[in-house]
Coordinates of N, CA and C in Angstrom, one line a residue:
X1 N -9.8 -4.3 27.4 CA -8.9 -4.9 26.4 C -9.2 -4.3 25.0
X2 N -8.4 -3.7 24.4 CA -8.0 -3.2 23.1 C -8.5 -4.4 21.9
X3 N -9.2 -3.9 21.2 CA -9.3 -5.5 20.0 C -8.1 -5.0 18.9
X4 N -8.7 -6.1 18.0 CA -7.3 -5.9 16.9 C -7.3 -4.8 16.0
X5 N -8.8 -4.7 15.8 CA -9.1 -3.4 14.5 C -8.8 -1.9 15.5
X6 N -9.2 -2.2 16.5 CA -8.6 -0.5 17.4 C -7.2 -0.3 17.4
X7 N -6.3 -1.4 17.7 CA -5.1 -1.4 17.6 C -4.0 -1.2 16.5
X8 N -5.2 -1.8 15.2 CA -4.6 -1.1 14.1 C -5.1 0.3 13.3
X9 N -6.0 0.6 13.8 CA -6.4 2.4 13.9 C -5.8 3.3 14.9
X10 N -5.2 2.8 15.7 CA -4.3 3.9 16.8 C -3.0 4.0 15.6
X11 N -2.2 2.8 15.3 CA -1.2 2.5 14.6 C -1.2 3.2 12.9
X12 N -2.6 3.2 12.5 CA -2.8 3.7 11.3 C -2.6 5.1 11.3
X13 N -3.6 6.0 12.6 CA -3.5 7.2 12.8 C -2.1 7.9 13.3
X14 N -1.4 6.9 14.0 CA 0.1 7.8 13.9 C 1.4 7.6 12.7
X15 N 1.1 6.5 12.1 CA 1.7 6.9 10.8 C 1.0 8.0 10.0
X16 N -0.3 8.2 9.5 CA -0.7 9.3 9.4 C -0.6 10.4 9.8
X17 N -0.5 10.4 10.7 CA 0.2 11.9 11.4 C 1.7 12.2 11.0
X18 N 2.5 11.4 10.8 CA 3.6 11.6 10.2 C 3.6 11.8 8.7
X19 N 3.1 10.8 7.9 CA 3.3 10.9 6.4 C 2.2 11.9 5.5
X20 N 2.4 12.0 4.2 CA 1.6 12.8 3.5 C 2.1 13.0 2.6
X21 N 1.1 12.8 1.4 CA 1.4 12.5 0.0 C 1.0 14.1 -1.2
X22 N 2.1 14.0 -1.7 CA 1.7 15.4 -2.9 C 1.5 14.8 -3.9
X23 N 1.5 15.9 -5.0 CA 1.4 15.1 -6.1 C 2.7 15.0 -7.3
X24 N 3.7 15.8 -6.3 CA 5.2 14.7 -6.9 C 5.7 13.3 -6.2
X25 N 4.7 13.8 -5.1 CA 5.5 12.4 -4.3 C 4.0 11.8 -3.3
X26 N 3.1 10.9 -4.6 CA 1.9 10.5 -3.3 C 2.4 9.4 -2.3
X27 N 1.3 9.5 -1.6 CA 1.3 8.4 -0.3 C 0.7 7.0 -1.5
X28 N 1.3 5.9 -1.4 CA 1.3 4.7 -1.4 C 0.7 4.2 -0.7
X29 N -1.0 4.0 -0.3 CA -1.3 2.7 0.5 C -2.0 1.3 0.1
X30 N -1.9 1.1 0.8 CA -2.1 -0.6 0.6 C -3.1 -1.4 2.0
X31 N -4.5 -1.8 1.1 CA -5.5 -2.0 2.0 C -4.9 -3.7 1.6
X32 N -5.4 -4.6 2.8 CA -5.5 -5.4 2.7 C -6.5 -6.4 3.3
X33 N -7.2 -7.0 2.6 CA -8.4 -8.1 2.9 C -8.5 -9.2 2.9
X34 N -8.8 -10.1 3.4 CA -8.6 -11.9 3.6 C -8.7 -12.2 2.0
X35 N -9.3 -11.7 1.1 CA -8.9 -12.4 -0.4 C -8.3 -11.6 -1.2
X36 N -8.0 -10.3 -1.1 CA -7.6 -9.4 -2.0 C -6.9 -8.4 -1.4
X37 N -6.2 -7.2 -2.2 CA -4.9 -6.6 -1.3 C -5.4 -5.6 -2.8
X38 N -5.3 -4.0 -2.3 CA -5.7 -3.3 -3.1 C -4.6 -2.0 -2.4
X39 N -3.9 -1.6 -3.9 CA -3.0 0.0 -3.6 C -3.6 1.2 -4.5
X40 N -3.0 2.1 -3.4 CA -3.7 3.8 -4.4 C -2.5 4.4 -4.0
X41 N -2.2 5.5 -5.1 CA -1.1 6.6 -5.0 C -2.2 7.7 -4.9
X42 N -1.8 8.2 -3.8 CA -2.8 9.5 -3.2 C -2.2 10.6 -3.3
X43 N -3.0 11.6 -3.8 CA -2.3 13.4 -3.9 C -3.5 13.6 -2.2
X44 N -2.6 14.0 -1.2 CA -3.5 14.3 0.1 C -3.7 15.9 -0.2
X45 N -2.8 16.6 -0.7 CA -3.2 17.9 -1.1 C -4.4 18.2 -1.6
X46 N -4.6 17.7 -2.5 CA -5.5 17.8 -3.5 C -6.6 16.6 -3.3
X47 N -6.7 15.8 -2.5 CA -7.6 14.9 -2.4 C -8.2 14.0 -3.3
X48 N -7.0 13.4 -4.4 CA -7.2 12.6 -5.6 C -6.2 11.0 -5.5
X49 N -7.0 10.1 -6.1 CA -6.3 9.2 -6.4 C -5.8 9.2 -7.5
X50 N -4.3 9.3 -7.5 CA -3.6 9.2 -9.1 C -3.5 8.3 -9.9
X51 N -3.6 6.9 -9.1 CA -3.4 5.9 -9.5 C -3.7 4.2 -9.1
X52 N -4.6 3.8 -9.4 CA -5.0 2.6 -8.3 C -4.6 1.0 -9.1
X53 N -4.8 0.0 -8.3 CA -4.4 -1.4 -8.9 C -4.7 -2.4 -7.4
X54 N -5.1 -3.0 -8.0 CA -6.1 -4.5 -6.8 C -5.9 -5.9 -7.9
X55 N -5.8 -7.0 -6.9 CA -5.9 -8.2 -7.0 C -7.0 -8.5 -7.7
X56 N -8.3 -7.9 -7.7 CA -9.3 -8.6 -8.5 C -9.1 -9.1 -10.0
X57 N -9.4 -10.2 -10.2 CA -9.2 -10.6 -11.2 C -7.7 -11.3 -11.8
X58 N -6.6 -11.1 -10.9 CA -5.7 -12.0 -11.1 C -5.9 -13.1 -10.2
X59 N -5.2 -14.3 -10.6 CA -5.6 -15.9 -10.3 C -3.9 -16.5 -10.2
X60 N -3.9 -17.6 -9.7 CA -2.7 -18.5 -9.9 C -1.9 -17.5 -8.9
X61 N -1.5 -18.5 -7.7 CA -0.2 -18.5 -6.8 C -0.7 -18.2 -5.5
X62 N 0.3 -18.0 -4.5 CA -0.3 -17.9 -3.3 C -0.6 -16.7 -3.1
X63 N -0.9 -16.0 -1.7 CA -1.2 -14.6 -1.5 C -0.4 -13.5 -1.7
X64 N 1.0 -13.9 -1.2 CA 2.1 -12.9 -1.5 C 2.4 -13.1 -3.1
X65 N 2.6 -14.1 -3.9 CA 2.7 -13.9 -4.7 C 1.5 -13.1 -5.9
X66 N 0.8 -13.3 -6.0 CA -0.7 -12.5 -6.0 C -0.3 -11.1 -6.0
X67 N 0.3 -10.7 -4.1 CA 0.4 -9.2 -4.0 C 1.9 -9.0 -4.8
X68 N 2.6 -9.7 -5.1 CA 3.8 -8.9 -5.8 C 3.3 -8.5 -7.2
X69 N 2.5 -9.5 -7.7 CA 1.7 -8.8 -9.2 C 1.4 -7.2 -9.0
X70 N 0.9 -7.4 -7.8 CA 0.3 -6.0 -7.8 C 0.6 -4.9 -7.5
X71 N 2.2 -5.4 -7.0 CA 3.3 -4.1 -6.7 C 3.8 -4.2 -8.0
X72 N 4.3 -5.0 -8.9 CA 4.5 -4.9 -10.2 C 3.7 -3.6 -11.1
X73 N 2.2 -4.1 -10.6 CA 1.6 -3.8 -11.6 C 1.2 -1.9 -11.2
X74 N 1.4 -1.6 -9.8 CA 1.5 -0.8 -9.8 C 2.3 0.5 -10.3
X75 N 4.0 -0.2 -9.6 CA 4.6 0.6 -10.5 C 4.7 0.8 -12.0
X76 N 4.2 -0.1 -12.9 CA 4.2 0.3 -14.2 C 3.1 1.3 -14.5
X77 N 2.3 1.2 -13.7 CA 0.7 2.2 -13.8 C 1.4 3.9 -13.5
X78 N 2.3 3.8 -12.6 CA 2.7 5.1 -11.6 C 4.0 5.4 -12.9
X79 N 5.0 4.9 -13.1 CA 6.1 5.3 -14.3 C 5.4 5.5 -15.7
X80 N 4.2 4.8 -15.9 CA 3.4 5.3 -17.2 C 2.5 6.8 -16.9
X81 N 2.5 7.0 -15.7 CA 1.5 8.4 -15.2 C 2.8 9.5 -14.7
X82 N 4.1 9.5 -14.8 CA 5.5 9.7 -14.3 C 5.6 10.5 -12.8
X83 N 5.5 9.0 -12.6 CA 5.5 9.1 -10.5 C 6.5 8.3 -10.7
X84 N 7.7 8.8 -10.1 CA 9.0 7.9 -9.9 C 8.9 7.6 -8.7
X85 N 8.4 8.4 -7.3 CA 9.1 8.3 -6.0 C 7.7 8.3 -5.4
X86 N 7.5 8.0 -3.9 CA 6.4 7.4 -3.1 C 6.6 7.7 -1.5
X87 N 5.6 7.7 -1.1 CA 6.0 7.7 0.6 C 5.1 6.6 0.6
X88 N 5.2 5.6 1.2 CA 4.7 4.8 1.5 C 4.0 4.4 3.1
X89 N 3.1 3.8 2.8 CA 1.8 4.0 3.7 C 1.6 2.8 3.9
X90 N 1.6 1.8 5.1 CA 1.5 0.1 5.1 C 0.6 0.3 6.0
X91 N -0.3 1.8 6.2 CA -2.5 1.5 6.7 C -2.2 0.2 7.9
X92 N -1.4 0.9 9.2 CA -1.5 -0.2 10.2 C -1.3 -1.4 10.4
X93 N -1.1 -2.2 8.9 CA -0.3 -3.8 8.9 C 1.1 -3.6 9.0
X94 N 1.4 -4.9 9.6 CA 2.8 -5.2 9.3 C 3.7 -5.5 8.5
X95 N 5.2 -4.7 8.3 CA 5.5 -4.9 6.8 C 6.3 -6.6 6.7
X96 N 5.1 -7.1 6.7 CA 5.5 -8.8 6.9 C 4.7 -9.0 5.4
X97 N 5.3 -10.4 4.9 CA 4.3 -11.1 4.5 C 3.5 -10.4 2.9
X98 N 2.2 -10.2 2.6 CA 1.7 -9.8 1.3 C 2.3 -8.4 1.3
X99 N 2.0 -7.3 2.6 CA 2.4 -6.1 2.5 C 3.8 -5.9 2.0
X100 N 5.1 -6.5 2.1 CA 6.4 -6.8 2.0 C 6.6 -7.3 0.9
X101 N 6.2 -8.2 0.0 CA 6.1 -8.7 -1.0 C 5.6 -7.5 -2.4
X102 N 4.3 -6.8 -1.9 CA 4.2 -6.1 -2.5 C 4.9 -5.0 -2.7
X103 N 5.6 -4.8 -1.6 CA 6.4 -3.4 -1.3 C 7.7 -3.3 -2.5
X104 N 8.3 -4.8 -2.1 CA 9.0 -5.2 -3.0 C 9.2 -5.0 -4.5
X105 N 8.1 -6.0 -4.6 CA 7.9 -6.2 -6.1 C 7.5 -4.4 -6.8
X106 N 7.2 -3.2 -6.2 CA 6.9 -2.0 -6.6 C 8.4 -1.6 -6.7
X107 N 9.7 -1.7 -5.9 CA 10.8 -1.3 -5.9 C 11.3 -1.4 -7.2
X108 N 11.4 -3.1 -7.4 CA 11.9 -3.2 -8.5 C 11.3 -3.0 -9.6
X109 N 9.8 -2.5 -9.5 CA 9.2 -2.4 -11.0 C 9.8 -0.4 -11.1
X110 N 10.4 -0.5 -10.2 CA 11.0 0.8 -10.8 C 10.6 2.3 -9.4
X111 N 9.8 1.9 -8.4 CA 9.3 3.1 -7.6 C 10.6 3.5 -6.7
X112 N 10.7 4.4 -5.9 CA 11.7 4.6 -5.5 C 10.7 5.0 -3.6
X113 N 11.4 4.5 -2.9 CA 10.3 5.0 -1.7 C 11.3 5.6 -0.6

């Protein structure tokens, strides 16, 4: 029997196999943890994080609300460093719930995916 963390590394590794981030257009991922939900814009070329942003330290609301801050707060981080556009990377979760919220809240802060 398959557990849940192998099942979402089979799943991680074939979106990975498909996607890949430059550095006009990084990969977008989004870790997510029982208290915190953390994103990076990744140059895979070049092996750099362009741009990062995590839940630590914001407070007040539920979990998805929490991660839409942080899709907010990403895209102002990514339009102030002038990253318009993203491939986006949802790292084996489903785009349910905090991941989806966040995804969101990045669209409208202006990313384009």
């Amino acid at each position: 029997m398959i557990s849940k963390i192998q099942r979402r590394n089979k799943i991680k590794a074939r979106i990975r196999g498909k996607i890949s981030g430059t550095a006009a257009r990084p990969r977008m991922t989004v870790f997510r943890s029982n208290k915190a939900i953390y994103v990076q814009l990744i140059d895979d070329l070049a092996g750099n994080t362009l741009v990062a942003a995590s839940s630590k330290g914001l407070e007040g609301g539920t979990k998805s609300e929490i991660a839409a801050k942080v899709g907010a707060a990403i895209a102002q981080k990514a339009l102030a460093a002038g990253i318009n556009e993203v491939v986006f990377d949802r790292n084996g979760y489903l785009f349910h719930g905090r991941v989806k919220s966040l995804a969101d809240a990045a669209r409208e802060g202006g990313l384009k995916f």
